[in-house]
CSV table of C-alpha atoms in Angstrom, one decimal:
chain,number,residue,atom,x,y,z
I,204,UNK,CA,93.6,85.7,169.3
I,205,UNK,CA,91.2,84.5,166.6
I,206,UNK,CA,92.4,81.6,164.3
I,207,UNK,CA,94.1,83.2,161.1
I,208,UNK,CA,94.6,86.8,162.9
I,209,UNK,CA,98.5,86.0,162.5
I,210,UNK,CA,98.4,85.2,158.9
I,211,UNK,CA,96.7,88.5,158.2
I,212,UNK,CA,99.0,90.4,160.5
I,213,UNK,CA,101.9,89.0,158.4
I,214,UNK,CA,100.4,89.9,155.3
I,215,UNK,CA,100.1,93.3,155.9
I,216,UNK,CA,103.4,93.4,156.8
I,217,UNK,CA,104.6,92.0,153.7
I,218,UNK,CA,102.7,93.2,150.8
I,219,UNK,CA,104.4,96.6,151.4
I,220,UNK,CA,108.0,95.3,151.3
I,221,UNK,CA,106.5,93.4,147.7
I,222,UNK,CA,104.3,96.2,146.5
I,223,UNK,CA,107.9,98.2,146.7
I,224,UNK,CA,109.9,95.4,144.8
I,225,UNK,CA,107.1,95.3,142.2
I,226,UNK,CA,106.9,98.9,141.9
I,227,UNK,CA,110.8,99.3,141.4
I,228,UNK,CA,111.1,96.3,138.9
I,229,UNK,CA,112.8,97.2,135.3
I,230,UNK,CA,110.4,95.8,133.1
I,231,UNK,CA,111.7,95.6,129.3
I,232,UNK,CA,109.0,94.7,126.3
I,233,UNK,CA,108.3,95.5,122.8
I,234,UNK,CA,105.0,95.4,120.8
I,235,UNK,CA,106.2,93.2,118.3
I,236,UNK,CA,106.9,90.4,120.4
I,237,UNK,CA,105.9,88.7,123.6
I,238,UNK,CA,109.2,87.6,126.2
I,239,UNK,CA,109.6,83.8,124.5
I,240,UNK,CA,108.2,84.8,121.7
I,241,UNK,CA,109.0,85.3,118.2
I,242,UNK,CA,110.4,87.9,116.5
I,243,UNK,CA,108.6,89.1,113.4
I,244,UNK,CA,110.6,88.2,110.1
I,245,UNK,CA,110.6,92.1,109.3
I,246,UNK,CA,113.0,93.0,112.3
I,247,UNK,CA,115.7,90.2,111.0
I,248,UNK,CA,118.1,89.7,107.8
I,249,UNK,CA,115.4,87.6,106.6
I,250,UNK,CA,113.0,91.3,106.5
I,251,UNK,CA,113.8,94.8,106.2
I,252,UNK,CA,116.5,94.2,109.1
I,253,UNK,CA,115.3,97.0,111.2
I,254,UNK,CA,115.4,97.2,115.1
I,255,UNK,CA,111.6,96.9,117.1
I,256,UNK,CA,110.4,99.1,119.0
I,257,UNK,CA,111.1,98.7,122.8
I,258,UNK,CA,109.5,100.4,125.7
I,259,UNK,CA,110.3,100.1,129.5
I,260,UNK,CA,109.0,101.0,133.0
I,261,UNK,CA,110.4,103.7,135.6
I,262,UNK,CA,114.2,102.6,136.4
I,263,UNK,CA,114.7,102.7,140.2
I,264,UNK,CA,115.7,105.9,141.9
I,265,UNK,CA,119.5,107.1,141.3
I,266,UNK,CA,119.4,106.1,137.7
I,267,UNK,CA,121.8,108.0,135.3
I,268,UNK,CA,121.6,106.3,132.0
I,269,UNK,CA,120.6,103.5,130.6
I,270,UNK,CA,122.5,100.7,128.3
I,271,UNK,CA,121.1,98.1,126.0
I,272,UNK,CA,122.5,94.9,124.5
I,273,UNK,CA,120.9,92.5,122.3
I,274,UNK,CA,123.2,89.4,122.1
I,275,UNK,CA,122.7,85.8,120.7
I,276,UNK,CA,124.2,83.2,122.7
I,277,UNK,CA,123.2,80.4,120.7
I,278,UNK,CA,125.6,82.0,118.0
I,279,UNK,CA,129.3,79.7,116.8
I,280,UNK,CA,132.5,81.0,118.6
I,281,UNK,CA,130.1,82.3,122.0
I,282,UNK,CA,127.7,84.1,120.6
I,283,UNK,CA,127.2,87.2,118.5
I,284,UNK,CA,126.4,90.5,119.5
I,285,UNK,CA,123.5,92.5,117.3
I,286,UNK,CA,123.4,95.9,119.3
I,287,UNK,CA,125.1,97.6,121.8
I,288,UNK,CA,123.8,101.5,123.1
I,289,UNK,CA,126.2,102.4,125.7
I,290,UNK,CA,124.4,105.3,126.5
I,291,UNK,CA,120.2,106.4,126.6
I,292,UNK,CA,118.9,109.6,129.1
I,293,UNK,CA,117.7,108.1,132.1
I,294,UNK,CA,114.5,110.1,131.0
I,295,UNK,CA,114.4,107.6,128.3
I,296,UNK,CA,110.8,104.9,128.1
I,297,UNK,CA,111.4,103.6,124.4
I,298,UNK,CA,112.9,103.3,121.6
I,299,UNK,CA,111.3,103.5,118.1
I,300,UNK,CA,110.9,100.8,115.1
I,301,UNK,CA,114.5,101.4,113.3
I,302,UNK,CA,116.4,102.7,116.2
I,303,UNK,CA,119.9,104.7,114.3
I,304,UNK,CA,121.3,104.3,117.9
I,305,UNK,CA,124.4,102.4,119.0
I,306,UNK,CA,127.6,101.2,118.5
I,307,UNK,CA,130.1,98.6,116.3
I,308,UNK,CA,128.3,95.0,116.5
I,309,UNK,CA,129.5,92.0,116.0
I,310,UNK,CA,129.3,92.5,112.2
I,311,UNK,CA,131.9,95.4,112.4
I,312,UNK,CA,128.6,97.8,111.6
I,313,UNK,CA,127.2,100.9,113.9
I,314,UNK,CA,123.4,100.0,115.8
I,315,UNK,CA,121.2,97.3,114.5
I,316,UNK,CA,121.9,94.1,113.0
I,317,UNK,CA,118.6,91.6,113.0
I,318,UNK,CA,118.7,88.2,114.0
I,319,UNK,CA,120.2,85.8,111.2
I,320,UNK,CA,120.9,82.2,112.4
I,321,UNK,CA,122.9,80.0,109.9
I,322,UNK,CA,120.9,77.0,111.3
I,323,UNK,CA,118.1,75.9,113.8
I,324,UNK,CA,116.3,78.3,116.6
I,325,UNK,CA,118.2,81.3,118.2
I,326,UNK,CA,117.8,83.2,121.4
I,327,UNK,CA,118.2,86.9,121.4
I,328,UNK,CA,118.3,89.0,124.9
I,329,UNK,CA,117.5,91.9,125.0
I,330,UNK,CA,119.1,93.7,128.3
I,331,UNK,CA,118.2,96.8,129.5
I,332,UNK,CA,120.4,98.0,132.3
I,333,UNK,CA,119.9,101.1,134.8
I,334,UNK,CA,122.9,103.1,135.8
I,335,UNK,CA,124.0,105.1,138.2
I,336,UNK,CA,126.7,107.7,137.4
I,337,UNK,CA,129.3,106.1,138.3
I,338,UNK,CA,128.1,103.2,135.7
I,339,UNK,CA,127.2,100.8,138.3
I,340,UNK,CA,124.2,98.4,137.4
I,341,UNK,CA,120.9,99.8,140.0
I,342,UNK,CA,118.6,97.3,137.8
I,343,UNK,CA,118.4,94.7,134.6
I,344,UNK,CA,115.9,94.0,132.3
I,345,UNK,CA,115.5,91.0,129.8
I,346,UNK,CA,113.2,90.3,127.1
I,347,UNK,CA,113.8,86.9,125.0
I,348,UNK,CA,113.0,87.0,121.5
I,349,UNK,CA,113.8,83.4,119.2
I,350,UNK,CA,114.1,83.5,115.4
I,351,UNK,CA,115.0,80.2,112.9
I,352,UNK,CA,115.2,80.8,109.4
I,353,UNK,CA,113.0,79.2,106.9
Protein backbone atom coordinates (compact mmCIF):
# COMPACT_ATOMS: atom_id res chain seq x y z
CA UNK A 1 0.00 0.00 0.00
CA UNK A 2 1.51 3.35 -1.07
CA UNK A 3 2.50 5.90 1.75
CA UNK A 4 -0.59 8.15 2.45
CA UNK A 5 -3.22 5.65 0.73
CA UNK A 6 -4.78 5.33 4.29
CA UNK A 7 -5.16 8.92 4.96
CA UNK A 8 -7.06 9.28 1.76
CA UNK A 9 -9.09 6.25 2.40
CA UNK A 10 -10.10 7.85 5.68
CA UNK A 11 -10.97 10.95 4.23
CA UNK A 12 -13.39 9.80 2.01
CA UNK A 13 -14.88 8.20 4.59
CA UNK A 14 -15.32 11.19 6.61
CA UNK A 15 -16.16 14.07 4.56
CA UNK A 16 -19.60 12.52 3.95
CA UNK A 17 -20.45 11.99 7.66
CA UNK A 18 -19.24 16.16 7.74
CA UNK A 19 -20.61 17.21 4.40
CA UNK A 20 -24.04 15.83 6.21
CA UNK A 21 -23.47 17.80 9.61
CA UNK A 22 -22.57 20.92 7.56
CA UNK A 23 -25.51 20.55 5.42
CA UNK A 24 -27.99 20.03 8.39
CA UNK A 25 -26.51 22.97 10.49
CA UNK A 26 -29.14 25.81 11.61
CA UNK A 27 -27.44 28.78 10.66
CA UNK A 28 -29.08 32.13 12.10
CA UNK A 29 -27.75 35.79 10.57
CA UNK A 30 -29.04 39.13 9.81
CA UNK A 31 -27.80 41.82 7.28
CA UNK A 32 -27.44 44.37 9.66
CA UNK A 33 -24.94 42.79 11.75
CA UNK A 34 -22.11 40.26 11.66
CA UNK A 35 -22.21 37.24 14.77
CA UNK A 36 -19.94 39.59 17.39
CA UNK A 37 -20.79 42.34 15.92
CA UNK A 38 -22.64 45.40 16.56
CA UNK A 39 -25.97 46.17 16.31
CA UNK A 40 -26.82 49.29 14.40
CA UNK A 41 -28.14 52.19 16.77
CA UNK A 42 -31.48 52.18 14.62
CA UNK A 43 -32.59 48.59 15.85
CA UNK A 44 -32.16 49.79 19.75
CA UNK A 45 -33.99 52.42 22.24
CA UNK A 46 -31.20 54.56 21.26
CA UNK A 47 -32.93 54.45 17.24
CA UNK A 48 -36.25 53.88 15.89
CA UNK A 49 -36.34 50.65 18.21
CA UNK A 50 -37.25 48.31 15.51
CA UNK A 51 -36.42 44.58 15.20
CA UNK A 52 -33.61 43.57 12.18
CA UNK A 53 -34.13 41.55 9.80
CA UNK A 54 -33.08 37.81 10.31
CA UNK A 55 -32.75 35.07 7.77
CA UNK A 56 -31.87 31.40 8.38
CA UNK A 57 -30.89 28.13 6.53
CA UNK A 58 -32.99 24.84 5.93
CA UNK A 59 -33.88 23.42 9.65
CA UNK A 60 -33.12 19.62 9.76
CA UNK A 61 -35.75 17.14 8.63
CA UNK A 62 -38.89 16.66 11.12
CA UNK A 63 -39.04 20.35 11.83
CA UNK A 64 -42.53 21.71 12.94
CA UNK A 65 -42.01 25.25 13.93
CA UNK A 66 -39.69 27.37 14.85
CA UNK A 67 -39.04 29.66 18.10
CA UNK A 68 -36.99 32.70 18.59
CA UNK A 69 -35.56 34.47 21.71
CA UNK A 70 -33.52 37.40 21.88
CA UNK A 71 -32.23 37.73 25.51
CA UNK A 72 -29.53 39.89 27.28
CA UNK A 73 -27.62 38.13 29.85
CA UNK A 74 -25.52 40.79 30.74
CA UNK A 75 -28.80 42.62 32.01
CA UNK A 76 -29.31 43.29 36.45
CA UNK A 77 -31.47 40.64 38.18
CA UNK A 78 -30.28 37.68 35.21
CA UNK A 79 -30.88 39.20 32.35
CA UNK A 80 -33.61 40.66 30.34
CA UNK A 81 -35.60 39.21 27.70
CA UNK A 82 -36.30 41.64 24.39
CA UNK A 83 -38.40 39.03 22.19
CA UNK A 84 -39.89 35.91 22.43
CA UNK A 85 -41.93 34.23 19.10
CA UNK A 86 -43.15 31.02 20.34
CA UNK A 87 -44.29 30.01 17.16
CA UNK A 88 -42.90 30.63 13.09
CA UNK A 89 -44.09 27.94 10.08
CA UNK A 90 -41.39 25.57 9.69
CA UNK A 91 -41.59 27.03 6.04
CA UNK A 92 -40.35 30.08 7.51
CA UNK A 93 -36.35 31.62 6.09
CA UNK A 94 -36.72 35.27 7.61
CA UNK A 95 -38.08 37.65 9.27
CA UNK A 96 -38.36 41.30 8.02
CA UNK A 97 -36.91 44.78 9.52
CA UNK A 98 -39.83 45.63 12.20
CA UNK A 99 -41.02 42.17 12.78
CA UNK A 100 -44.95 42.86 14.70
CA UNK A 101 -44.32 39.18 15.81
CA UNK A 102 -44.13 37.80 19.38
CA UNK A 103 -45.06 37.79 22.64
CA UNK A 104 -44.94 39.80 26.38
CA UNK A 105 -41.06 40.83 26.91
CA UNK A 106 -39.44 41.65 29.67
CA UNK A 107 -40.84 45.17 29.49
CA UNK A 108 -44.40 43.81 29.94
CA UNK A 109 -44.90 44.82 25.97
CA UNK A 110 -45.91 42.37 22.89
CA UNK A 111 -42.64 41.52 20.12
CA UNK A 112 -39.72 43.78 20.00
CA UNK A 113 -37.98 45.70 22.51
CA UNK A 114 -34.21 46.93 21.20
CA UNK A 115 -31.29 46.66 23.05
CA UNK A 116 -30.95 49.50 25.87
CA UNK A 117 -28.07 48.89 28.45
CA UNK A 118 -28.12 51.26 31.51
CA UNK A 119 -24.30 51.00 31.50
CA UNK A 120 -21.18 49.47 29.60
CA UNK A 121 -21.35 46.69 26.63
CA UNK A 122 -24.27 44.18 26.34
CA UNK A 123 -24.68 40.82 24.68
CA UNK A 124 -27.85 39.98 22.95
CA UNK A 125 -28.53 36.24 21.59
CA UNK A 126 -30.41 35.75 19.22
CA UNK A 127 -31.72 31.81 19.34
CA UNK A 128 -33.40 30.23 16.68
CA UNK A 129 -34.74 26.86 17.65
CA UNK A 130 -36.17 23.94 15.26
CA UNK A 131 -39.10 21.97 16.56
CA UNK A 132 -40.50 19.06 16.12
CA UNK A 133 -44.29 18.67 16.89
CA UNK A 134 -44.06 17.54 19.89
CA UNK A 135 -41.93 20.86 20.77
CA UNK A 136 -38.80 19.10 21.22
CA UNK A 137 -35.55 21.04 20.15
CA UNK A 138 -34.17 19.06 16.48
CA UNK A 139 -31.57 22.17 16.17
CA UNK A 140 -30.35 25.73 17.70
CA UNK A 141 -29.10 28.70 16.27
CA UNK A 142 -27.18 31.78 17.77
CA UNK A 143 -26.28 34.98 16.47
CA UNK A 144 -24.46 37.54 19.08
CA UNK A 145 -25.10 41.04 18.57
CA UNK A 146 -23.35 43.80 21.48
CA UNK A 147 -24.73 47.27 21.90
CA UNK A 148 -23.28 50.16 24.68
CA UNK A 149 -24.85 53.38 24.78
CA UNK A 150 -23.13 56.52 24.02
Amino acid sequence: MPAGSGIRKQRRNVCPVVMAALAAALVLASPAFANGGTIPKRYTCDGANVSPALRWTAPPHGTASFSLTVFDPDAPNGGFLHWQIARLPATARSLPVGSQLGGQNGSGRTGYTGPCPPSGTHHYRFQLRARSRSGKVLATAVLVGRYRRS
